Amino acid sequence: MRRVFACAALVLVLTPANRAHAQGNPDISLIGQPFVSWTDDPASTARKRPVFDVGEIELVFDAALNPYARGWVTLAFADGEAGVEEGYLSLLRGLPAGIVLKGGKYRVGFGKFNPMHPHQVPFAERFGVLAAYLPGEEAFNETGVDLSYRLPLPTSWSVTASADVLQGDSFRVPREPSAAPNDPLAQDPEGGDRASEPRAAWVGRLAAFAPVGDRSGVELGFNATQGTNNVAAAARTLVLGGDVKAKLWTGPNAYLLVQGEYVALDRDDATWDETAGRYALAGFKGSGGYLYADFNWDRRYNVGASAETFEDPTVGGERQSAFGLFAGLALMEETTAFRIDWRRIQPAASPGGPDPEPIQQLTLRAIFSMGPHKAHQF
Amino acid sequence: MFRKTRLALLASAIAVSLLAAAPAAAKLRVAASTQDLASIAASVGGDQVEVFAIARPTSDPHRVEALPSYMVQVSRARLFLKVGLGLDRWADAIVDGSRNPKLTIVDCSAGVSVLEKPTGKVDASQGDVHPFGNPHYWLDPRNGAIAARTVAEALAQADPANAAGYRSRAEAFARDAQATWERNAARAKALPSRTLFTYHRSWSYLADAFGLEIVDTVEPFPGIPPTAKHLAELVEQAKARGVKLLLQEPYFASDAGRFLEREAGVRPVVQTTSCAEPVAGSYLKHFDEILGALEGVRP
């Protein structure tokens, strides 16, 4: 509740009092995304019944802070909770060699999907492979510092290298305490694995964008991140990834967007060895990826399809796959849009067990945005 | 041995790319949101400048995606010419992404008499209204002359050694713009019909400059595609007011124009709001092309 009041106070302070002060106030956008969903997942309490949900509401503030820096704050309201989803500043100019520095809490630039907010993608749920392999619950979102550098090439290609140092908390994987009396977690369920101790994580990304004609382009990216998932056991998580995004304009108001990512996870899983009286590390190595294509035309309509497959770490690396179809209608760009998507998920089987029944999900979302139009970034 | 050679080759390649990326000392690089501003800058800058435009005439200047390649090109520029009045807000993302601390932003709308400034409360229920007024001012050649003088002053500040040249070329451009206006105003007076529809409110300055009357727009609100009801109203207006012409941009759908032609004999004329090339002379030549297209319509 205290956080709700803090956010409300921030909103009151930042909301423009009158037009005379508009020059000094930040741009403010409010984005709502209520939805109705349906699933036949036997594990869901709402199986085969529609669920109406107000979804997450985002309040976004951004403004130039001075000639060199820009600030962004995104407050998220969901399930009666309020929180700072992102809050960072970027030093855009003034550092040597055109280096840009970003500091604060932000969606980490690992791949092309993770930095995007849910209302920016044409389907309701993020891909299972990203949820299973990347740190963080709803996204890989951390507090840290990012430095990026664009290589000075003689062409109009953009090749950017970036490196982040993060707090690393989102890498923690809670461990179930064993029955062993000497298990530190049995003795101290809260602090036994020293999960609250900071351990820095790092991220690296190299991305290359090549224009195709006047408006189209292709971007390739390579990503790596490593952090500590159990401090006491010194267990680490390493994720490597590659991504591609191509946007090809087929007419003045029509384009095809194709995006895909391949992600590989190499994770130490800590357990407690009662006999030796110390931690033991088992390893999980798996990989997977997604691909989707989205055709947009007449500024209002879009249809597309997605597919993904990955080795699920929660069921011993057995393969999970999914296929989806989606469509959307935008009344006037991002101000009001309706999106429907259907997904058929083939869950991973337990080792040696039979294949589970496929799960179907259907989601209809309305997305509305109040505030100034923002530039569309590639 | 081979390893050393490979390392030397790699080092040479990097050195060459770094040298090639260094800004050329000879010419002042100017980036512009549109080809019109780039063309004006080319006229004013002469041989001292190298210009580059982002938005293409065949695509909507309100909606330009901030591609990283644009940011790379703007990173090498000394000036960035903005249309302003809220038209090219997308340029801010490109300027920020350019990481260019030496870039000067020039708002070319400075000094222009802005049409259609909204009065009272402005909100999205009125469509995609520009709160500072209609930003398509470059479609009056006299406003092109104002922009040319603004560009000349910005160039003079960036390159004081050639200031006199920039200013004198801006004055020559203003005389050409006046002649273009007078020539085409006379042609407009001779048009068989001077009432027209436009698709979007892009052509208000052109109509104002050449004495044309825009009876209505195909969009019921700016940025909102037409409804069947609104098209039916346009048919009634066309018959009542004798409107025989629809002026629209190539990036808008053609079905409304076809409907109006079929139901009320309104001839669609598709013209870009921007000139064809970001080179000197192209901006003023564009007015001759537009008037030529209007002359080609016989009721």
XYZ file of C-alpha atoms in Angstrom:
677
model
C 0.000 0.000 0.000
C 2.888 2.325 0.820
C 4.201 1.803 -2.707
C 0.792 2.696 -4.148
C 0.806 5.984 -2.224
C 4.391 6.689 -3.275
C 3.501 6.122 -6.934
C 0.353 8.255 -6.626
C 2.388 11.061 -5.056
C 4.911 10.837 -7.901
C 2.085 11.060 -10.433
C 0.651 14.148 -8.719
C 4.033 15.831 -8.625
C 4.766 15.120 -12.272
C 1.331 15.726 -13.793
C 1.290 19.038 -15.675
C -0.478 21.752 -13.715
C -1.167 23.919 -16.745
C -0.051 24.412 -20.301
C 2.283 27.258 -19.426
C 4.586 24.776 -17.765
C 4.289 22.152 -20.501
C 7.830 22.798 -21.717
C 9.298 21.651 -18.432
C 7.104 18.637 -17.835
C 7.777 15.118 -18.998
C 5.753 13.289 -21.627
C 3.221 11.137 -19.830
C 1.603 8.056 -21.343
C -0.857 5.696 -19.732
C -1.300 2.290 -21.304
C -4.048 -0.121 -20.325
C -4.377 -3.676 -21.558
C -7.488 -5.440 -20.215
C -8.064 -8.929 -21.578
C -10.320 -11.939 -21.546
C -8.671 -15.335 -21.769
C -9.726 -18.962 -22.086
C -7.715 -22.147 -21.630
C -8.288 -25.877 -21.419
C -5.215 -26.374 -19.241
C -6.191 -29.028 -16.645
C -3.910 -27.302 -14.127
C -5.846 -24.035 -14.359
C -8.639 -23.302 -11.875
C -10.409 -21.454 -14.670
C -10.280 -24.399 -17.066
C -12.657 -23.869 -19.981
C -14.112 -20.732 -18.388
C -13.463 -17.192 -19.558
C -11.328 -15.037 -17.305
C -11.749 -11.261 -17.423
C -8.784 -9.299 -16.156
C -7.905 -5.613 -16.148
C -4.317 -6.628 -16.882
C -1.332 -4.454 -16.249
C -1.575 -0.682 -16.468
C 1.617 1.181 -17.289
C 2.268 4.819 -16.550
C 5.273 6.087 -18.452
C 7.135 9.349 -17.892
C 10.007 10.438 -20.061
C 11.786 13.684 -20.666
C 15.079 15.250 -21.555
C 16.854 16.027 -18.286
C 19.344 18.402 -19.870
C 21.102 18.610 -23.272
C 23.007 15.413 -22.489
C 20.631 13.075 -20.688
C 17.130 11.665 -20.809
C 15.132 9.974 -18.064
C 12.418 7.298 -18.162
C 10.165 5.958 -15.431
C 7.581 3.229 -15.993
C 5.223 2.485 -13.143
C 3.225 -0.731 -13.419
C -0.069 -1.416 -11.683
C -1.305 -5.015 -11.635
C -3.198 -7.276 -9.242
C -3.621 -4.425 -6.752
C 0.124 -3.872 -6.594
C 2.127 -0.944 -7.854
C 5.793 -0.970 -8.639
C 8.569 0.655 -10.565
C 8.975 -1.505 -13.644
C 11.690 0.688 -15.063
C 13.429 3.822 -13.857
C 16.645 4.891 -15.509
C 18.551 7.717 -17.077
C 20.599 7.673 -20.233
C 23.596 9.860 -20.863
C 23.171 10.209 -24.619
C 25.838 12.743 -25.416
C 29.036 14.045 -23.948
C 30.864 10.839 -23.100
C 33.993 10.056 -25.113
C 33.763 8.119 -28.382
C 29.981 8.466 -28.480
C 29.532 6.026 -25.620
C 26.014 5.983 -24.172
C 25.563 5.172 -20.506
C 22.310 3.920 -19.041
C 21.838 3.453 -15.317
C 18.937 2.369 -13.144
C 16.348 -0.360 -13.413
C 15.509 -1.474 -16.929
C 14.500 -4.350 -19.138
C 17.845 -5.813 -20.086
C 18.814 -5.690 -23.754
C 19.238 -9.432 -24.147
C 17.775 -10.298 -27.542
C 15.017 -8.412 -29.307
C 12.008 -9.594 -27.303
C 13.037 -9.013 -23.696
C 13.340 -5.198 -23.921
C 9.796 -4.906 -25.300
C 6.819 -4.203 -23.063
C 3.844 -6.588 -23.364
C 1.646 -4.043 -25.161
C 4.276 -3.730 -27.894
C 4.023 -7.355 -29.030
C 1.193 -8.848 -31.075
C 0.434 -11.695 -28.655
C -0.492 -11.926 -24.985
C 2.139 -14.234 -23.500
C 5.884 -14.082 -23.913
C 7.551 -17.176 -25.311
C 8.058 -20.100 -22.942
C 11.694 -20.424 -23.928
C 12.417 -16.908 -22.672
C 10.426 -17.474 -19.472
C 12.331 -20.712 -18.820
C 15.844 -19.600 -19.740
C 16.141 -15.902 -18.915
C 16.417 -14.658 -15.325
C 13.473 -12.818 -13.795
C 9.821 -13.649 -13.340
C 7.987 -11.588 -15.945
C 11.041 -10.314 -17.795
C 14.802 -10.052 -17.418
C 14.534 -6.728 -15.599
C 17.402 -5.628 -13.373
C 19.115 -2.705 -11.739
C 22.487 -1.932 -13.186
C 24.607 0.043 -15.597
C 24.839 -0.347 -19.357
C 27.530 1.076 -21.614
C 27.096 0.932 -25.361
C 29.376 1.872 -28.190
C 28.624 2.125 -31.897
C 31.507 1.077 -34.093
C 32.530 3.851 -36.510
C 31.994 2.125 -39.827
C 32.139 3.975 -43.146
C 28.722 2.656 -44.234
C 25.214 3.320 -42.900
C 25.305 -0.033 -41.124
C 24.957 0.222 -37.372
C 27.084 -2.137 -35.303
C 26.695 -1.652 -31.569
C 28.466 -3.374 -28.709
C 27.028 -3.080 -25.219
C 27.996 -4.354 -21.819
C 26.016 -4.319 -18.573
C 26.922 -4.886 -14.969
C 23.814 -5.814 -13.006
C 22.878 -6.287 -9.395
C 22.191 -9.923 -10.311
C 19.287 -10.620 -7.936
C 17.026 -11.908 -10.707
C 19.399 -14.853 -11.271
C 18.577 -16.427 -7.886
C 16.826 -19.798 -8.099
C 15.061 -20.785 -4.863
C 16.163 -24.229 -3.665
C 13.877 -26.683 -1.920
C 15.419 -27.572 1.464
C 16.493 -31.190 1.764
C 15.579 -33.398 4.710
C 19.196 -33.335 5.858
C 19.569 -31.741 9.286
C 22.880 -30.187 8.264
C 21.359 -28.469 5.201
C 21.882 -24.712 5.765
C 18.415 -24.116 4.337
C 16.868 -26.469 6.913
C 18.621 -24.553 9.665
C 17.825 -21.092 8.259
C 15.081 -21.190 5.613
C 15.435 -17.471 4.905
C 19.159 -16.927 4.747
C 20.668 -20.406 4.508
C 21.620 -20.077 0.849
C 22.625 -16.398 1.352
C 20.218 -15.407 -1.438
C 20.089 -11.798 -0.275
C 23.837 -11.287 -0.695
C 24.670 -9.301 -3.811
C 26.506 -11.012 -6.620
C 27.006 -8.946 -9.729
C 25.965 -10.348 -13.084
C 27.056 -9.260 -16.539
C 25.478 -9.032 -19.971
C 27.084 -8.489 -23.342
C 25.441 -7.832 -26.686
C 26.711 -7.238 -30.187
C 24.076 -6.112 -32.692
C 24.424 -5.277 -36.372
C 21.733 -3.504 -38.375
C 21.820 -3.301 -42.158
C 19.310 -1.193 -44.098
C 17.543 -2.815 -47.024
C 16.317 -0.138 -49.404
C 14.881 3.064 -47.921
C 12.795 1.752 -45.049
C 13.467 -1.955 -44.568
C 16.224 -3.494 -42.531
C 17.690 -6.564 -40.916
C 19.306 -6.820 -37.510
C 21.407 -9.653 -36.141
C 22.367 -9.866 -32.501
C 24.500 -12.031 -30.252
C 23.989 -12.036 -26.494
C 25.524 -13.544 -23.407
C 24.787 -13.183 -19.719
C 26.072 -14.820 -16.581
C 25.092 -14.527 -12.945
C 24.926 -16.429 -9.681
C 21.810 -18.470 -9.029
C 22.881 -19.710 -5.587
C 25.360 -17.591 -3.660
C 26.286 -20.135 -0.983
C 26.864 -22.876 -3.546
C 28.547 -20.522 -6.037
C 26.203 -21.935 -8.669
C 26.105 -19.912 -11.862
C 23.720 -19.461 -14.778
C 25.073 -18.773 -18.250
C 22.711 -17.886 -21.108
C 23.859 -17.431 -24.690
C 21.622 -16.213 -27.466
C 21.384 -15.138 -31.063
C 18.569 -13.152 -32.618
C 17.406 -11.903 -35.980
C 14.788 -9.329 -36.878
C 13.820 -8.354 -40.383
C 11.256 -5.743 -41.314
C 10.468 -5.633 -44.984
C 8.115 -2.998 -46.369
C 6.047 -4.401 -49.206
C 4.102 -1.181 -49.886
C 3.662 2.344 -48.485
C 1.558 0.970 -45.611
C 2.357 -2.737 -45.519
C 5.249 -4.648 -44.044
C 6.291 -8.106 -42.978
C 8.134 -8.466 -39.705
C 10.026 -11.676 -38.996
C 11.765 -12.154 -35.672
C 13.437 -15.128 -34.056
C 15.793 -15.969 -31.240
C 17.882 -18.990 -30.326
C 18.796 -19.306 -26.646
C 21.064 -21.791 -24.871
C 21.067 -22.252 -21.101
C 23.949 -23.686 -19.080
C 22.937 -23.688 -15.429
C 24.400 -25.152 -12.258
C 21.642 -26.547 -10.057
C 22.671 -26.575 -6.417
C 21.682 -29.439 -4.108
C 22.819 -30.320 -0.610
C 25.049 -33.388 -0.113
C 24.238 -34.578 3.392
C 27.113 -37.051 3.592
C 29.788 -34.647 2.431
C 28.179 -31.791 4.310
C 28.495 -29.424 1.398
C 26.740 -28.267 -1.742
C 26.773 -30.396 -4.862
C 26.265 -28.980 -8.323
C 24.283 -30.751 -11.004
C 24.147 -29.180 -14.408
C 21.390 -28.406 -16.868
C 22.193 -27.665 -20.461
C 19.420 -26.981 -22.905
C 18.500 -24.855 -25.855
C 15.520 -23.642 -27.789
C 14.092 -20.758 -29.696
C 11.118 -19.033 -31.229
C 10.191 -17.521 -34.561
C 7.261 -15.353 -35.500
C 6.061 -13.531 -38.577
C 3.658 -10.588 -38.464
C 2.168 -9.005 -41.572
C 0.743 -5.487 -41.146
C -1.268 -3.583 -43.723
C -3.368 -0.422 -44.122
C -1.992 0.845 -40.778
C -4.819 -0.989 -39.030
C -4.619 -4.711 -39.543
C -2.131 -7.449 -38.784
C -2.037 -11.237 -38.872
C 0.742 -13.603 -37.986
C 1.952 -16.905 -36.683
C 4.495 -18.008 -34.109
C 6.289 -21.212 -33.200
C 8.688 -22.194 -30.476
C 10.445 -25.242 -29.127
C 12.846 -25.727 -26.218
C 14.184 -28.225 -23.730
C 12.244 -27.575 -20.537
C 14.531 -27.396 -17.471
C 11.614 -28.088 -15.123
C 11.038 -31.574 -16.555
C 14.541 -32.825 -17.071
C 15.116 -31.186 -20.413
C 12.223 -32.808 -22.229
C 11.070 -30.802 -25.194
C 8.122 -28.381 -25.047
C 6.743 -26.808 -28.181
C 4.014 -24.363 -29.106
C 2.350 -22.933 -32.171
C 0.232 -19.796 -32.323
C -1.841 -17.603 -34.607
C -2.704 -13.980 -33.963
C -4.499 -11.024 -35.513
C -5.026 -7.402 -34.589
C -6.992 -4.283 -35.428
C -5.751 -0.801 -34.535
C -8.313 1.998 -34.750
C -5.655 4.691 -34.766
C -2.167 3.324 -34.259
C -1.422 2.556 -30.636
C -4.251 4.670 -29.198
C -6.771 1.823 -29.400
C -6.024 -1.695 -30.569
C -7.655 -5.089 -30.274
C -5.558 -8.237 -30.450
C -6.602 -11.856 -30.469
C -4.221 -14.758 -30.240
C -4.521 -18.497 -30.032
C -1.734 -20.751 -28.881
C -1.454 -24.541 -28.805
C 1.188 -25.737 -26.362
C 2.527 -29.258 -26.275
C 3.935 -29.472 -22.719
C 7.060 -31.469 -22.073
C 6.483 -35.010 -20.858
C 7.913 -36.138 -17.545
C 10.965 -38.358 -18.097
C 9.672 -41.778 -19.131
C 6.050 -40.607 -18.855
C 3.388 -40.337 -21.559
C 2.959 -37.206 -23.629
C 0.578 -34.814 -21.858
C -2.472 -33.517 -23.670
C -1.831 -30.316 -25.612
C -3.086 -27.087 -24.019
C -4.962 -24.438 -25.940
C -5.087 -20.780 -24.930
C -7.160 -18.005 -26.438
C -6.700 -14.374 -25.421
C -8.483 -11.238 -26.561
C -6.832 -8.001 -25.470
C -7.807 -4.373 -25.785
C -4.875 -1.985 -25.627
C -5.412 1.698 -25.127
C -2.858 4.431 -24.816
C -3.280 8.005 -23.643
C -0.456 10.385 -24.277
C 1.835 11.593 -27.015
C 2.732 9.389 -29.977
C 6.213 7.981 -29.647
C 8.652 7.282 -32.428
C 8.550 3.710 -33.634
C 11.989 2.214 -33.116
C 13.276 -0.721 -35.157
C 54.023 -15.976 -39.857
C 50.504 -16.315 -41.279
C 49.075 -15.322 -37.918
C 51.168 -12.137 -37.889
C 50.084 -11.305 -41.434
C 46.436 -11.858 -40.522
C 46.758 -9.637 -37.468
C 48.403 -6.919 -39.554
C 45.621 -7.153 -42.145
C 42.962 -6.962 -39.435
C 44.641 -3.932 -37.840
C 44.884 -2.235 -41.257
C 41.210 -2.919 -41.965
C 40.180 -1.421 -38.634
C 42.417 1.610 -39.191
C 41.004 2.144 -42.693
C 37.433 1.893 -41.398
C 38.143 4.364 -38.608
C 39.753 6.817 -41.013
C 36.939 6.406 -43.507
C 34.411 7.104 -40.758
C 36.104 10.345 -39.771
C 34.048 13.363 -40.895
C 35.123 14.941 -44.151
C 36.540 18.370 -43.456
C 35.561 19.871 -46.781
C 31.767 19.765 -46.637
C 29.330 20.555 -43.886
C 26.920 17.677 -43.474
C 23.255 18.547 -43.117
C 20.540 16.028 -42.276
C 16.889 16.878 -42.806
C 13.606 15.289 -41.854
C 12.211 15.700 -45.386
C 13.516 16.042 -48.908
C 12.020 19.540 -49.138
C 14.204 20.831 -46.318
C 17.167 18.935 -47.747
C 16.561 20.523 -51.159
C 16.339 24.003 -49.593
C 19.572 23.323 -47.681
C 21.261 22.210 -50.896
C 20.177 25.456 -52.600
C 21.371 27.611 -49.705
C 24.509 25.627 -48.897
C 25.766 25.225 -52.452
C 29.034 23.348 -52.758
C 29.812 23.824 -49.080
C 27.224 21.311 -47.877
C 26.321 17.681 -48.282
C 22.654 16.950 -47.549
C 20.749 13.870 -46.536
C 16.983 13.418 -46.048
C 15.230 10.813 -43.949
C 11.539 10.699 -44.951
C 10.884 9.695 -48.532
C 8.163 11.482 -50.528
C 6.272 8.244 -51.086
C 5.915 7.555 -47.357
C 3.987 9.403 -44.681
C 6.166 12.081 -43.029
C 4.103 11.772 -39.834
C 5.176 8.171 -39.353
C 8.827 7.389 -39.863
C 10.489 4.521 -38.080
C 13.717 5.425 -36.289
C 16.100 3.056 -38.078
C 19.632 2.658 -36.675
C 20.989 3.445 -40.149
C 19.416 6.924 -39.948
C 21.103 7.413 -36.573
C 24.471 6.488 -38.106
C 23.996 9.030 -40.892
C 22.868 11.757 -38.477
C 25.896 10.997 -36.302
C 28.047 12.485 -39.069
C 25.944 15.636 -39.536
C 26.540 19.123 -38.175
C 22.947 20.336 -38.592
C 19.602 18.590 -38.370
C 16.705 20.395 -40.056
C 13.343 19.630 -38.472
C 9.961 20.459 -39.953
C 8.709 21.178 -36.420
C 5.136 21.916 -35.277
C 4.888 18.314 -34.079
C 5.095 16.697 -37.535
C 8.434 14.962 -37.089
C 8.509 14.041 -33.417
C 10.153 10.813 -34.610
C 13.259 12.836 -35.393
C 13.961 13.182 -31.663
C 14.607 9.440 -31.389
C 16.973 9.586 -34.360
C 18.802 12.610 -32.952
C 19.125 10.942 -29.528
C 20.287 7.701 -31.154
C 22.867 9.549 -33.253
C 25.008 10.178 -30.121
C 26.225 13.328 -31.847
C 27.207 16.056 -29.351
C 28.027 18.557 -32.101
C 24.640 18.366 -33.806
C 22.583 21.575 -33.939
C 18.818 21.131 -34.310
C 17.150 23.726 -36.526
C 13.374 24.110 -36.369
C 12.532 25.353 -39.850
C 9.003 26.377 -38.861
C 10.439 29.452 -37.102
C 8.903 32.616 -38.531
C 6.190 30.851 -40.540
C 2.573 32.065 -40.223
C 0.958 28.868 -39.037
C -2.484 27.906 -40.339
C -5.206 25.987 -38.517
C -3.942 26.578 -34.999
C -6.471 24.856 -32.775
C -8.350 26.972 -30.319
C -9.680 25.602 -27.063
C -8.964 22.191 -25.707
C -7.150 19.770 -27.997
C -7.540 16.050 -27.414
C -7.527 12.786 -29.317
C -11.311 12.892 -29.849
C -10.469 15.345 -32.675
C -8.173 12.790 -34.311
C -4.466 13.264 -34.819
C -4.628 17.053 -34.443
C -1.373 18.973 -34.320
C -1.693 21.187 -31.240
C 0.708 23.805 -32.639
C -1.163 24.149 -35.930
C -0.904 22.645 -39.404
C 2.745 21.599 -39.935
C 2.669 21.237 -43.757
C 3.883 24.814 -44.262
C 6.510 23.939 -46.878
C 3.692 23.588 -49.440
C 3.697 27.366 -49.820
C 6.874 28.486 -51.636
C 6.870 31.729 -49.641
C 7.308 29.637 -46.491
C 10.144 27.849 -48.273
C 11.843 31.247 -48.500
C 11.421 31.746 -44.747
C 12.890 28.291 -44.104
C 15.791 29.095 -46.461
C 16.709 32.161 -44.402
C 16.495 30.093 -41.192
C 18.771 27.471 -42.732
C 21.187 30.143 -43.953
C 21.563 31.574 -40.446
C 22.154 28.092 -39.003
C 24.758 27.350 -41.685
C 26.391 30.735 -41.063
C 26.732 29.955 -37.382
C 28.161 26.520 -38.059
C 30.504 27.740 -40.780
C 31.157 31.482 -40.314
C 33.803 31.548 -43.049
C 31.109 30.984 -45.686
C 28.316 32.972 -44.004
C 28.077 35.585 -46.746
C 27.633 32.905 -49.393
C 24.867 31.179 -47.434
C 22.989 34.432 -46.899
C 23.249 35.561 -50.502
C 22.102 32.161 -51.782
C 19.153 32.284 -49.349
C 18.136 35.657 -50.806
C 18.464 34.299 -54.347
C 16.347 31.328 -53.292
C 13.727 33.680 -51.829
C 13.526 35.526 -55.175
C 13.102 32.216 -57.007
C 10.444 31.171 -54.499
C 8.554 34.425 -55.074
C 8.726 33.892 -58.832
C 7.528 30.304 -58.402
C 4.614 31.512 -56.316
C 3.634 34.232 -58.808
C 3.922 31.891 -61.796
C 1.868 29.148 -60.206
C -0.693 31.503 -58.666
C -1.409 32.696 -62.213
C -1.750 29.093 -63.382
C -4.078 28.334 -60.459
C -6.314 31.271 -61.401
C -6.791 29.719 -64.809
C -7.814 26.315 -63.447
C -11.290 25.265 -64.622
C -12.253 24.352 -61.057
C -10.651 25.762 -57.942
C -12.629 23.830 -55.369
C -11.301 20.478 -54.267
C -11.248 17.754 -51.653
C -8.037 16.605 -50.058
C -7.459 13.307 -48.299
C -5.596 14.741 -45.298
C -5.063 18.337 -44.183
C -1.685 18.332 -45.916
C -2.591 20.807 -48.640
C -3.946 23.765 -46.661
C -0.852 25.909 -47.295
C -0.890 25.094 -51.011
C -4.558 26.089 -51.209
C -3.887 29.256 -49.248
C -0.942 30.183 -51.465
C -2.694 29.627 -54.782
C -6.270 30.646 -54.017
C -7.801 27.165 -54.005
C -10.708 26.189 -51.777
C -10.587 22.914 -49.870
C -14.243 22.013 -49.391
C -13.621 19.005 -47.125
C -11.199 16.189 -46.386
C -11.694 12.468 -47.004
C -10.524 11.806 -43.467
C -13.396 12.742 -41.140
C -10.749 13.571 -38.529
C -6.999 13.855 -39.124
C -5.452 10.379 -39.217
C -8.820 8.584 -39.227
C -9.819 6.657 -42.372
C -13.150 7.599 -43.943
C -16.425 5.990 -42.932
C -19.189 5.120 -45.399
C -21.324 7.905 -43.901
C -18.604 10.495 -44.394
C -18.020 9.392 -47.985
C -21.758 9.738 -48.652
C -21.587 13.284 -47.272
C -18.644 14.036 -49.576
C -20.672 12.827 -52.572
C -23.464 15.230 -51.600
C -20.987 18.082 -51.163
C -19.306 17.328 -54.486
C -22.646 17.550 -56.276
C -23.746 20.674 -54.411
C -20.442 22.568 -54.763
C -19.273 21.207 -58.098
C -16.105 19.665 -56.654
C -14.302 17.720 -59.372
C -10.917 17.099 -57.798
C -9.415 15.105 -54.951
C -5.785 15.799 -54.111
C -4.209 12.972 -52.162
C -0.859 11.484 -51.269
C 0.359 8.150 -52.676
C 0.529 6.521 -49.242
C -3.208 6.810 -48.616
C -5.599 4.090 -49.767
C -7.089 4.705 -53.201
C -10.518 3.114 -52.601
C -12.146 6.321 -51.267
C -10.945 8.194 -54.349
C -12.322 5.537 -56.660
C -15.667 5.694 -54.854
C -15.877 9.482 -55.175
C -14.937 9.301 -58.851
C -17.617 6.701 -59.514
C -20.375 8.375 -57.494
C -19.689 12.067 -58.076
C -17.157 12.342 -60.893
C -14.415 13.578 -58.524
C -11.046 12.882 -60.147
C -8.300 11.742 -57.755
C -4.941 13.404 -58.364
C -2.127 11.597 -56.555
C 0.790 13.855 -55.663
C 3.533 13.643 -53.102
C 3.734 16.446 -50.566
C 7.515 16.325 -50.820
C 9.792 16.960 -53.761
C 11.364 14.131 -55.699
C 15.048 14.678 -54.909
C 17.024 16.137 -52.005
C 18.931 18.366 -54.427
C 18.965 22.072 -55.226
C 16.026 23.149 -57.376
C 13.843 20.133 -56.667
C 11.750 21.892 -53.986
C 10.578 24.757 -56.212
C 10.158 22.527 -59.248
C 7.676 20.476 -57.218
C 5.136 23.357 -57.285
C 5.232 23.401 -61.088
C 4.599 19.648 -61.057
C 1.626 19.918 -58.665
C 0.007 22.730 -60.645
C 0.665 20.810 -63.841
C -1.178 17.824 -62.403
C -4.128 20.011 -61.397
C -4.222 21.566 -64.874
C -4.438 18.088 -66.326
C -7.861 17.523 -64.752
C -10.678 18.545 -67.051
C -14.180 18.580 -65.559
